[in-house]
Short mmCIF file of C-alpha atoms and ligand atoms in Angstrom, two decimals:
data_model
loop_
_atom_site.label_atom_id
_atom_site.label_comp_id
_atom_site.label_asym_id
_atom_site.label_seq_id
_atom_site.Cartn_x
_atom_site.Cartn_y
_atom_site.Cartn_z
CA MET A 219 -90.54 10.49 57.86
CA THR A 220 -89.74 8.78 61.92
CA THR A 221 -89.67 4.71 60.28
CA THR A 222 -89.98 2.36 63.25
CA SER A 223 -89.98 -0.98 62.97
CA ASP A 224 -92.88 -1.79 65.00
CA ALA A 225 -96.28 -1.87 62.72
CA ARG A 226 -98.19 -1.05 65.62
CA THR A 227 -96.42 1.87 67.28
CA PHE A 228 -97.06 5.01 65.26
CA PRO A 229 -95.08 8.34 65.25
CA ASP A 230 -96.07 11.15 67.31
CA ASP A 231 -96.84 13.58 64.12
CA PHE A 232 -99.27 10.54 63.13
CA VAL A 233 -103.07 11.99 63.01
CA TRP A 234 -105.76 10.52 64.21
CA GLY A 235 -108.71 11.59 63.70
CA SER A 236 -112.28 11.33 62.46
CA ALA A 237 -114.99 12.13 60.00
CA THR A 238 -118.00 13.12 59.22
CA ALA A 239 -119.95 14.92 56.55
CA SER A 240 -122.28 17.85 56.49
CA TYR A 241 -125.61 16.49 54.69
CA GLN A 242 -125.39 13.19 57.07
CA ILE A 243 -125.15 14.75 60.00
CA GLU A 244 -126.00 18.58 60.20
CA GLY A 245 -130.10 18.48 59.86
CA GLY A 246 -131.09 22.58 59.70
CA ALA A 247 -131.84 22.03 56.52
CA THR A 248 -133.73 25.21 56.01
CA GLU A 249 -132.51 26.89 59.07
CA GLY A 250 -129.76 30.14 59.15
CA GLY A 251 -130.63 31.15 55.10
CA ARG A 252 -129.82 27.21 54.26
CA GLY A 253 -130.74 26.14 50.78
CA PRO A 254 -132.43 22.94 49.08
CA SER A 255 -129.61 20.11 47.46
CA ILE A 256 -129.55 18.06 45.45
CA TRP A 257 -129.70 16.05 48.73
CA ASP A 258 -132.94 17.30 50.33
CA THR A 259 -134.41 16.48 46.50
CA PHE A 260 -133.43 13.02 46.39
CA SER A 261 -134.40 12.05 49.95
CA HIS A 262 -138.23 14.00 49.76
CA THR A 263 -138.26 12.03 46.51
CA PRO A 264 -140.41 8.56 47.56
CA GLY A 265 -138.47 5.29 47.02
CA LYS A 266 -135.15 7.00 46.86
CA THR A 267 -133.45 6.45 50.47
CA LEU A 268 -134.52 3.30 52.81
CA ASN A 269 -137.71 3.87 54.87
CA GLY A 270 -137.92 7.35 53.31
CA ASP A 271 -135.11 8.85 55.65
CA THR A 272 -134.26 11.90 54.93
CA GLY A 273 -130.95 14.55 56.58
CA ASP A 274 -133.66 16.66 57.60
CA VAL A 275 -133.03 16.76 61.12
CA ALA A 276 -129.85 13.58 60.94
CA ASP A 277 -128.09 14.22 64.25
CA ASP A 278 -129.15 17.68 64.96
CA HIS A 279 -125.16 18.59 64.43
CA TYR A 280 -126.09 22.43 63.09
CA HIS A 281 -127.43 22.69 67.08
CA ARG A 282 -125.41 20.21 68.95
CA TRP A 283 -121.87 20.73 67.61
CA PRO A 284 -120.70 22.04 70.79
CA GLU A 285 -121.34 18.75 72.32
CA ASP A 286 -120.46 17.11 69.88
CA VAL A 287 -116.60 19.75 69.46
CA GLU A 288 -116.02 18.34 73.50
CA HIS A 289 -116.23 14.38 72.46
CA ILE A 290 -113.94 14.82 69.84
CA LYS A 291 -112.16 16.88 72.69
CA ASN A 292 -112.75 13.87 74.52
CA LEU A 293 -111.80 11.40 72.04
CA GLY A 294 -107.60 12.81 71.95
CA LEU A 295 -108.76 13.37 68.51
CA GLY A 296 -105.35 15.36 66.63
CA ALA A 297 -108.00 16.07 63.69
CA TYR A 298 -110.82 16.20 62.45
CA ARG A 299 -112.53 16.02 58.88
CA LEU A 300 -115.87 18.10 58.59
CA SER A 301 -117.66 19.46 54.98
CA ILE A 302 -119.02 22.39 54.26
CA ALA A 303 -122.68 22.24 52.75
CA TRP A 304 -122.75 25.12 49.95
CA PRO A 305 -126.00 26.04 50.04
CA ARG A 306 -126.00 26.55 53.24
CA VAL A 307 -122.79 29.07 52.21
CA GLN A 308 -123.57 30.07 48.98
CA PRO A 309 -127.93 29.01 48.64
CA GLY A 310 -128.23 28.87 45.15
CA GLY A 311 -124.43 28.09 44.28
CA THR A 312 -123.64 30.99 42.41
CA GLY A 313 -124.30 34.63 43.42
CA ASP A 314 -124.80 35.82 47.41
CA PHE A 315 -123.13 34.65 50.09
CA ASN A 316 -124.37 33.96 53.64
CA ALA A 317 -122.94 35.84 56.67
CA GLU A 318 -124.91 33.24 58.40
CA GLY A 319 -123.94 29.83 56.86
CA ILE A 320 -120.50 31.11 57.38
CA ARG A 321 -120.39 31.84 60.44
CA PHE A 322 -121.80 28.23 61.87
CA TYR A 323 -118.34 27.16 60.05
CA SER A 324 -116.26 29.64 61.65
CA ASP A 325 -117.50 28.89 65.37
CA LEU A 326 -117.21 25.32 64.84
CA LEU A 327 -113.27 26.19 63.59
CA ASP A 328 -112.57 28.16 66.72
CA ALA A 329 -114.40 25.73 68.71
CA LEU A 330 -112.27 23.04 67.08
CA LEU A 331 -108.42 25.10 67.26
CA ALA A 332 -110.07 26.11 70.69
CA ALA A 333 -110.01 21.87 71.69
CA GLY A 334 -106.64 21.52 69.55
CA VAL A 335 -108.11 20.11 66.71
CA LYS A 336 -106.82 20.25 63.56
CA PRO A 337 -110.08 20.74 60.62
CA VAL A 338 -109.13 19.05 57.58
CA VAL A 339 -112.18 20.32 55.75
CA THR A 340 -113.90 19.07 52.79
CA LEU A 341 -115.68 21.89 50.18
CA TYR A 342 -117.82 18.83 48.81
CA HIS A 343 -119.34 15.92 50.37
CA TRP A 344 -122.63 15.68 47.93
CA ASP A 345 -124.56 18.28 48.26
CA LEU A 346 -124.74 20.43 45.46
CA PRO A 347 -127.20 23.47 45.58
CA GLN A 348 -129.95 22.25 43.67
CA GLU A 349 -130.47 25.48 42.16
CA LEU A 350 -127.06 24.17 39.75
CA GLU A 351 -128.05 21.06 39.45
CA ASP A 352 -131.39 22.17 37.84
CA ALA A 353 -128.95 23.86 35.28
CA GLY A 354 -127.27 20.87 34.83
CA GLY A 355 -125.97 19.56 38.19
CA TRP A 356 -122.09 18.26 37.61
CA ALA A 357 -122.66 18.10 33.52
CA ASN A 358 -122.75 21.69 33.12
CA ARG A 359 -118.99 22.50 33.21
CA ALA A 360 -120.73 26.29 34.85
CA THR A 361 -120.54 24.18 37.91
CA ALA A 362 -117.09 23.69 38.08
CA GLU A 363 -116.56 27.57 37.48
CA ALA A 364 -119.33 28.44 40.42
CA PHE A 365 -117.47 25.82 42.44
CA ALA A 366 -113.88 27.33 42.00
CA VAL A 367 -115.50 31.21 43.17
CA TYR A 368 -117.35 28.96 46.33
CA ALA A 369 -113.55 27.68 47.23
CA ARG A 370 -111.34 30.93 46.71
CA ARG A 371 -114.85 32.89 49.13
CA MET A 372 -114.13 29.82 51.65
CA ALA A 373 -109.90 30.28 51.77
CA GLU A 374 -111.19 33.68 52.24
CA GLU A 375 -113.17 33.36 55.10
CA LEU A 376 -111.85 30.09 56.62
CA GLY A 377 -108.43 29.71 55.60
CA ASP A 378 -106.59 30.70 58.74
CA ARG A 379 -108.03 28.85 60.43
CA VAL A 380 -108.59 25.07 58.38
CA ASP A 381 -105.52 22.31 58.34
CA VAL A 382 -106.33 21.08 54.74
CA TRP A 383 -108.36 21.56 52.47
CA THR A 384 -110.04 19.23 50.36
CA THR A 385 -111.14 19.69 47.42
CA LEU A 386 -114.31 16.82 46.36
CA ASN A 387 -114.66 14.15 48.65
CA GLU A 388 -115.52 10.41 46.45
CA PRO A 389 -115.78 11.75 42.42
CA TRP A 390 -116.24 8.36 41.73
CA CYS A 391 -119.45 8.46 44.00
CA SER A 392 -121.23 11.65 42.42
CA SER A 393 -120.60 11.13 39.00
CA LEU A 394 -121.46 7.82 38.45
CA LEU A 395 -123.43 6.58 41.50
CA GLY A 396 -125.12 10.36 41.39
CA TYR A 397 -125.51 10.10 37.27
CA ALA A 398 -125.05 7.05 35.87
CA SER A 399 -126.97 3.66 38.65
CA GLY A 400 -128.53 6.85 40.24
CA VAL A 401 -128.76 5.14 43.62
CA HIS A 402 -127.33 8.75 45.06
CA ALA A 403 -129.30 12.28 44.33
CA PRO A 404 -129.60 13.78 41.64
CA GLY A 405 -131.32 10.10 40.74
CA VAL A 406 -129.57 10.34 36.77
CA THR A 407 -128.63 6.98 34.60
CA ASP A 408 -127.28 7.88 31.45
CA ALA A 409 -123.16 7.24 30.86
CA ALA A 410 -122.87 10.28 28.59
CA THR A 411 -123.93 12.41 31.56
CA ALA A 412 -121.67 10.74 33.76
CA LEU A 413 -118.65 10.76 31.40
CA ALA A 414 -119.41 14.93 31.48
CA ALA A 415 -120.22 15.49 35.49
CA ILE A 416 -116.45 12.82 35.96
CA HIS A 417 -114.91 15.71 33.28
CA HIS A 418 -116.41 18.81 34.82
CA LEU A 419 -115.32 17.04 39.01
CA ASN A 420 -112.36 16.97 37.43
CA LEU A 421 -111.73 20.33 36.03
CA ALA A 422 -113.81 21.43 39.45
CA HIS A 423 -110.83 20.21 41.13
CA GLY A 424 -108.00 22.06 39.56
CA LEU A 425 -110.01 25.48 39.16
CA ALA A 426 -110.49 25.22 43.32
CA VAL A 427 -106.93 24.21 44.41
CA THR A 428 -105.67 26.96 41.76
CA ALA A 429 -108.07 29.84 43.68
CA ILE A 430 -107.20 28.13 47.16
CA ARG A 431 -103.57 28.29 46.40
CA ASP A 432 -103.91 32.11 45.27
CA VAL A 433 -105.73 33.14 48.45
CA LEU A 434 -103.57 31.57 50.69
CA GLY A 435 -100.15 30.61 48.95
CA GLU A 436 -97.98 27.93 48.15
CA SER A 437 -97.88 26.92 50.85
CA ALA A 438 -101.81 25.57 51.91
CA LYS A 439 -102.41 21.78 52.10
CA THR A 440 -104.65 21.25 48.73
CA SER A 441 -106.32 17.56 49.00
CA ILE A 442 -108.32 15.83 47.34
CA THR A 443 -109.70 12.37 48.79
CA LEU A 444 -110.41 9.19 46.22
CA ASN A 445 -112.07 6.91 47.32
CA LEU A 446 -110.19 3.91 45.17
CA HIS A 447 -110.87 0.58 44.15
CA VAL A 448 -109.12 -2.77 44.90
CA VAL A 449 -109.64 -4.50 42.08
CA ARG A 450 -108.70 -7.89 41.71
CA ALA A 451 -108.79 -10.60 39.14
CA ASP A 452 -110.45 -14.06 39.46
CA ASP A 453 -107.83 -16.13 37.48
CA PRO A 454 -104.62 -13.58 37.68
CA SER A 455 -103.00 -15.75 34.94
CA SER A 456 -106.27 -15.54 32.33
CA ASP A 457 -105.23 -12.72 30.09
CA ALA A 458 -109.21 -12.00 29.88
CA ASP A 459 -109.86 -11.50 33.22
CA LEU A 460 -106.85 -9.20 33.45
CA GLU A 461 -108.51 -7.19 30.93
CA ALA A 462 -111.66 -7.13 33.22
CA LYS A 463 -109.75 -5.97 35.58
CA ARG A 464 -108.13 -2.69 33.92
CA LYS A 465 -111.29 -1.97 32.45
CA ALA A 466 -112.84 -1.68 35.83
CA ASP A 467 -109.97 -0.22 36.84
CA GLU A 468 -109.74 2.56 34.15
CA ILE A 469 -113.06 3.84 35.23
CA ALA A 470 -112.93 3.29 38.87
CA ASN A 471 -109.36 4.66 39.42
CA GLU A 472 -107.44 6.29 36.45
CA SER A 473 -110.67 8.24 35.14
CA PHE A 474 -109.63 10.75 38.55
CA LEU A 475 -105.71 10.13 38.85
CA GLY A 476 -105.42 9.95 35.79
CA PRO A 477 -106.07 13.51 34.59
CA LEU A 478 -105.35 14.74 38.48
CA LEU A 479 -101.82 13.22 38.09
CA GLU A 480 -100.64 12.30 35.31
CA GLY A 481 -101.94 14.77 32.74
CA ALA A 482 -104.77 12.07 30.44
CA TYR A 483 -107.72 10.14 30.60
CA PRO A 484 -106.94 6.31 30.54
CA ALA A 485 -106.67 5.72 26.56
CA GLY A 486 -108.82 2.68 26.19
CA LEU A 487 -111.76 4.30 28.58
CA LEU A 488 -111.91 6.99 26.15
CA LYS A 489 -111.87 3.94 23.21
CA ARG A 490 -114.41 2.04 24.30
CA THR A 491 -116.86 5.24 25.28
CA ALA A 492 -116.73 6.83 21.62
CA SER A 493 -119.99 5.43 20.65
CA VAL A 494 -121.77 7.16 24.28
CA THR A 495 -119.36 10.80 23.96
CA ASP A 496 -116.96 12.16 21.76
CA TRP A 497 -115.34 13.74 24.75
CA SER A 498 -115.88 17.14 23.30
CA PHE A 499 -116.79 18.65 26.70
CA VAL A 500 -112.90 18.06 27.26
CA ARG A 501 -111.42 21.78 26.36
CA ASP A 502 -107.63 22.21 25.02
CA GLY A 503 -106.03 23.19 28.56
CA ASP A 504 -109.01 21.65 31.18
CA LEU A 505 -105.61 19.10 31.82
CA GLU A 506 -103.29 21.35 32.48
CA LEU A 507 -106.16 23.00 34.56
CA ILE A 508 -106.95 19.98 36.42
CA ARG A 509 -103.32 18.43 36.76
CA GLN A 510 -102.36 20.57 39.97
CA PRO A 511 -99.22 20.28 42.73
CA LEU A 512 -101.45 18.79 45.99
CA GLY A 513 -100.44 18.75 49.09
CA VAL A 514 -101.73 15.07 50.15
CA LEU A 515 -104.08 12.82 48.35
CA GLY A 516 -107.15 10.94 50.65
CA VAL A 517 -107.69 7.60 50.32
CA ASN A 518 -110.85 6.23 51.33
CA TYR A 519 -110.97 2.33 51.55
CA TYR A 520 -113.64 -0.04 52.67
CA SER A 521 -113.60 -2.79 51.02
CA THR A 522 -112.10 -4.72 47.66
CA ALA A 523 -113.74 -6.30 44.35
CA ARG A 524 -113.10 -9.45 42.49
CA VAL A 525 -113.74 -9.37 38.91
CA ARG A 526 -113.31 -11.77 35.80
CA ALA A 527 -114.55 -11.03 32.35
CA TRP A 528 -118.14 -11.48 31.11
CA SER A 529 -118.99 -15.03 28.61
CA GLY A 530 -122.14 -12.94 27.41
CA GLU A 531 -123.85 -15.82 28.63
CA GLY A 532 -126.01 -16.36 31.67
CA GLU A 533 -127.21 -13.48 34.04
CA ARG A 534 -124.33 -11.74 34.84
CA GLN A 535 -123.00 -10.68 38.16
CA GLN A 536 -123.11 -8.16 39.10
CA ALA A 537 -121.56 -5.54 42.43
CA ASP A 538 -123.00 -6.09 45.55
CA GLY A 539 -123.88 -2.14 46.41
CA HIS A 540 -125.78 -1.54 42.78
CA LYS A 541 -128.17 -5.41 42.26
CA ASP A 542 -130.94 -2.94 41.90
CA SER A 543 -130.01 0.73 40.02
CA ALA A 544 -131.25 1.11 36.84
CA GLY A 545 -127.71 1.67 35.50
CA SER A 546 -124.56 0.49 35.76
CA PRO A 547 -121.26 3.15 37.10
CA TRP A 548 -119.23 0.19 35.60
CA ILE A 549 -118.90 2.34 32.33
CA GLY A 550 -116.86 1.11 28.93
CA ALA A 551 -116.48 -2.79 31.79
CA GLU A 552 -120.37 -3.74 30.29
CA ASP A 553 -118.63 -7.45 29.38
CA ILE A 554 -116.97 -7.72 33.43
CA GLU A 555 -118.68 -9.27 36.16
CA PHE A 556 -118.00 -9.19 40.13
CA LEU A 557 -118.30 -11.99 42.09
CA PRO A 558 -119.38 -12.49 45.16
CA GLN A 559 -116.04 -11.85 47.89
CA PRO A 560 -115.73 -14.57 50.82
CA GLY A 561 -116.88 -12.93 54.13
CA PRO A 562 -116.97 -11.71 57.10
CA HIS A 563 -118.52 -8.93 55.01
CA THR A 564 -119.88 -6.26 57.07
CA ALA A 565 -124.01 -4.47 57.18
CA MET A 566 -123.43 -3.03 54.05
CA GLY A 567 -122.45 -6.53 52.41
CA TRP A 568 -119.19 -4.98 51.97
CA ASN A 569 -116.58 -8.20 52.01
CA ILE A 570 -113.60 -7.41 55.08
CA GLU A 571 -109.92 -7.28 53.67
CA PRO A 572 -107.42 -4.98 55.69
CA ALA A 573 -105.02 -6.36 53.18
CA GLY A 574 -106.52 -4.47 50.65
CA LEU A 575 -105.82 -1.24 52.24
CA THR A 576 -102.32 -2.55 52.66
CA ASP A 577 -101.99 -3.45 48.70
CA LEU A 578 -103.34 0.02 48.02
CA LEU A 579 -101.33 2.47 50.07
CA LEU A 580 -98.19 0.18 48.46
CA GLU A 581 -99.12 0.58 45.27
CA LEU A 582 -100.13 4.27 45.54
CA HIS A 583 -96.54 4.82 47.04
CA GLU A 584 -95.26 3.36 43.88
CA ARG A 585 -96.45 5.10 41.37
CA TYR A 586 -96.47 8.41 43.54
CA PRO A 587 -93.50 8.14 46.05
CA ASP A 588 -93.18 11.95 46.53
CA LEU A 589 -96.85 11.87 47.46
CA PRO A 590 -98.03 11.99 51.38
CA MET A 591 -100.57 10.39 52.02
CA MET A 592 -103.62 9.85 54.97
CA VAL A 593 -106.88 7.20 54.88
CA THR A 594 -109.56 9.88 55.29
CA GLU A 595 -112.42 7.16 55.59
CA ASN A 596 -112.27 4.03 57.23
CA GLY A 597 -114.37 1.75 59.16
CA ALA A 598 -117.97 0.25 59.32
CA ALA A 599 -121.53 -0.15 59.76
CA PHE A 600 -122.96 -2.74 62.13
CA ASP A 601 -125.43 -4.12 64.77
CA ASP A 602 -124.66 -2.71 67.39
CA GLU A 603 -125.67 -4.12 71.09
CA VAL A 604 -127.02 -1.39 73.46
CA THR A 605 -127.36 -3.27 77.13
CA GLU A 606 -128.18 -0.62 80.14
CA THR A 607 -127.10 -2.03 83.92
CA ASP A 608 -128.31 0.39 86.61
CA GLY A 609 -128.65 3.13 84.79
CA VAL A 610 -125.55 3.27 82.06
CA LYS A 611 -125.52 2.61 78.60
CA ARG A 612 -123.48 0.66 77.04
CA VAL A 613 -123.18 -0.26 73.40
CA HIS A 614 -120.72 -3.27 72.55
CA ASP A 615 -119.43 -3.20 69.06
CA PRO A 616 -116.97 -5.64 68.62
CA ARG A 617 -116.80 -6.59 65.35
CA ARG A 618 -116.55 -2.80 64.95
CA VAL A 619 -113.02 -2.66 66.85
CA GLN A 620 -111.47 -5.82 65.10
CA TYR A 621 -112.34 -4.05 61.91
CA LEU A 622 -110.58 -0.58 62.91
CA HIS A 623 -107.77 -2.83 64.46
CA ASP A 624 -107.25 -4.68 61.58
CA HIS A 625 -107.55 -1.87 59.43
CA VAL A 626 -104.73 0.55 61.57
CA GLU A 627 -102.09 -2.17 61.33
CA ALA A 628 -101.87 -2.56 58.02
CA LEU A 629 -101.59 0.55 57.25
CA GLY A 630 -98.84 0.34 59.70
CA ARG A 631 -97.36 -2.26 57.32
CA ALA A 632 -97.91 -0.25 54.52
CA ARG A 633 -95.98 2.27 56.15
CA ASP A 634 -93.19 0.18 57.37
CA LYS A 635 -92.66 -0.71 53.79
CA GLY A 636 -92.19 3.01 52.60
CA ALA A 637 -95.74 4.17 52.06
CA ASP A 638 -95.81 7.86 53.26
CA VAL A 639 -98.92 7.78 55.05
CA ARG A 640 -99.60 10.75 57.67
CA GLY A 641 -103.09 10.29 58.98
CA TYR A 642 -105.69 7.89 59.94
CA PHE A 643 -109.95 9.46 59.73
CA ALA A 644 -112.32 6.94 61.06
CA TRP A 645 -115.67 6.84 59.39
CA SER A 646 -117.33 8.23 61.27
CA LEU A 647 -117.68 10.13 64.37
CA LEU A 648 -121.59 9.85 64.95
CA ASP A 649 -124.42 7.56 63.59
CA ASN A 650 -125.43 9.59 60.59
CA PHE A 651 -127.49 9.49 57.24
CA GLU A 652 -126.73 6.64 55.63
CA TRP A 653 -127.28 8.04 51.58
CA ALA A 654 -129.89 6.07 50.31
CA TYR A 655 -129.17 3.67 53.47
CA GLY A 656 -131.11 6.29 55.63
CA TYR A 657 -130.36 5.59 59.41
CA ASP A 658 -130.65 1.72 59.59
CA ARG A 659 -126.58 1.68 58.94
CA ARG A 660 -124.53 2.90 61.82
CA PHE A 661 -120.69 3.41 61.04
CA GLY A 662 -120.35 6.14 64.38
CA ILE A 663 -117.72 5.41 66.90
CA ILE A 664 -120.32 7.32 68.51
CA ARG A 665 -124.10 6.11 68.87
CA VAL A 666 -126.55 8.17 68.06
CA ASP A 667 -130.66 7.72 69.48
CA TYR A 668 -132.20 9.63 67.03
CA ASP A 669 -135.95 9.43 69.04
CA THR A 670 -133.47 11.64 72.05
CA GLN A 671 -130.41 13.02 70.51
CA GLU A 672 -128.22 11.84 73.16
CA ARG A 673 -124.62 10.07 72.39
CA THR A 674 -122.91 6.98 73.57
CA TRP A 675 -119.51 6.43 73.29
CA LYS A 676 -119.30 2.77 71.67
CA ASP A 677 -116.85 0.47 72.57
CA SER A 678 -114.93 1.38 69.49
CA ALA A 679 -115.02 5.10 70.94
CA HIS A 680 -113.08 4.17 73.95
CA TRP A 681 -110.81 1.52 71.76
CA TYR A 682 -109.94 4.36 69.59
CA ARG A 683 -109.54 7.18 72.01
CA ARG A 684 -106.45 4.52 73.51
CA LEU A 685 -105.32 4.58 70.91
CA ALA A 686 -105.33 7.82 69.51
CA THR A 687 -103.94 9.37 73.23
CA THR A 688 -100.76 6.42 73.03
CA GLY A 689 -100.13 6.36 69.45
CA VAL A 690 -100.12 2.30 69.83
CA LEU A 691 -102.38 0.20 68.55
CA PRO A 692 -104.15 -1.66 71.57
CA GLU A 693 -105.29 -5.03 71.96
CA VAL A 694 -109.41 -5.24 70.35
CA THR A 695 -109.65 -7.02 74.23
CA GLU A 696 -108.99 -3.06 75.55
CA ALA A 697 -112.24 -2.45 74.30
CA GLY A 698 -114.61 -0.40 76.46
CA PRO A 699 -114.79 1.95 79.30
CA ARG A 700 -111.86 1.95 81.48
C1 LIG B 55 -117.87 6.86 51.69
O1 LIG B 55 -118.55 6.23 50.83
C2 LIG B 55 -118.63 8.14 51.89
O2 LIG B 55 -117.38 9.52 51.31
C3 LIG B 55 -119.61 8.43 53.14
O3 LIG B 55 -119.95 9.96 53.08
C4 LIG B 55 -119.86 7.05 53.51
O4 LIG B 55 -120.66 7.94 54.37
C5 LIG B 55 -119.44 6.33 53.83
O5 LIG B 55 -118.38 5.87 52.52
C6 LIG B 55 -120.01 4.40 54.17
O6 LIG B 55 -120.68 4.06 52.96
O7 LIG B 55 -120.55 -1.10 44.76
O8 LIG B 55 -120.59 -3.69 45.68
O9 LIG B 55 -117.90 -2.81 44.97
C7 LIG B 55 -118.21 4.69 50.32
C8 LIG B 55 -118.57 4.73 49.03
C9 LIG B 55 -118.54 2.59 49.06
C10 LIG B 55 -118.81 3.22 46.98
C11 LIG B 55 -117.40 1.04 49.18
C12 LIG B 55 -117.98 1.24 46.82
C13 LIG B 55 -118.25 -0.74 47.06
C14 LIG B 55 -119.14 -1.71 46.97
N1 LIG B 55 -117.73 3.20 48.55
N2 LIG B 55 -118.34 0.15 47.53
S1 LIG B 55 -119.63 -2.17 45.79
#
């Protein structure tokens, strides 16, 4: 690792990228032999997404990918993080693969390589084939086994062109938002089901890494991306608040880090959930299967949370994101409350706290000193201002520029203190389908006009290009075209 005393200057081999996910950008939902996914079903169910938005068309990336690759190239990015839609390449999740779907990704990877961009590929960013959900989804062990078959086939078909293989994106969301709070597909609200989903997602990761290494050899760069929660105790000198933090950490972080990197589920969580499930879905040998060598850990970071013990009286405060959901994703932490965080906040209502990223990366580095990391997502939704002068459109997004600037700086601080962070991916390349929030929330550094599908670089895209091409953090005033 190259060290530098200046947190604003990054080494030449530091990777600057941007990220997307299949269901959020592709559209073409019924084209090219693609099968339905749980997000097609969920978004087409009235009341599940804001304004009833679906990913049927999204950014029409399925047809416009050559233009999008041009944008990636013109941004000067060294890497692009994309996900494969499982139902596009294997419509039912088991059985036949779909040559047309595989060709779509094969062509996309070729174009990225021709543009000098390294593909970082996620195998699962939440679009489970509906047939697998009908058979029990992630609560079903067979889904993990099917995932390994799919992963093996992708490694065989595309392995020579992929730089990093990421198995899962944010299994916390897939399990706890999908099966506990129900705000994500498939919209189930059952704690026991969610805990089984956690385990089968972890198992799917382990089986997939094994399959990928079997096909591509031990030098294959394998990875998983986690949304690790930075949880602060409201009063760090209060044992009760520290205990509240520990409960939140266990369900949100340790139920993944534990099995993936340390070979066990957190004992406290097992105890506190004993009345919900007997955990018999964890079979002999599973923990060995899950704990596989990782080339790099992907870290997604957006904001922080603050918790304290709940007295049991009055109305319990809940995390901003889950106020209206039917179930809580904080299993085993029913007696804690989430306090409103001081601002500023993004359009998602998430608080902005760049120091949380420094803390998180340093903590991970201390715990796993030999594990390289990449920030695989970081970014913010804001209301952008679109102006048009003499037919030239500009999109002003000063708060996004500030957000990206401050977080890259925070990443640089962690690196200066020794954290082995090798890359940063801005979420997202394009405005896209923001899950339950539909098209209402825009995370892109490139604006998408959903009537015309026209792409327009925001000021943040111009700013990010300077960063990616120089490796030196520009001032926020250096945003905009030049
Ligand atoms: C990522 O999820 C996804 O990978 C990506 O697809 C998505 O578009 C992007 O972020 C933006 O949402 O629950 O109130 O404590 C991020 C999901 C964000 C979930 C922060 C938990 C904490 C708010 N996480 N959130 S709260």
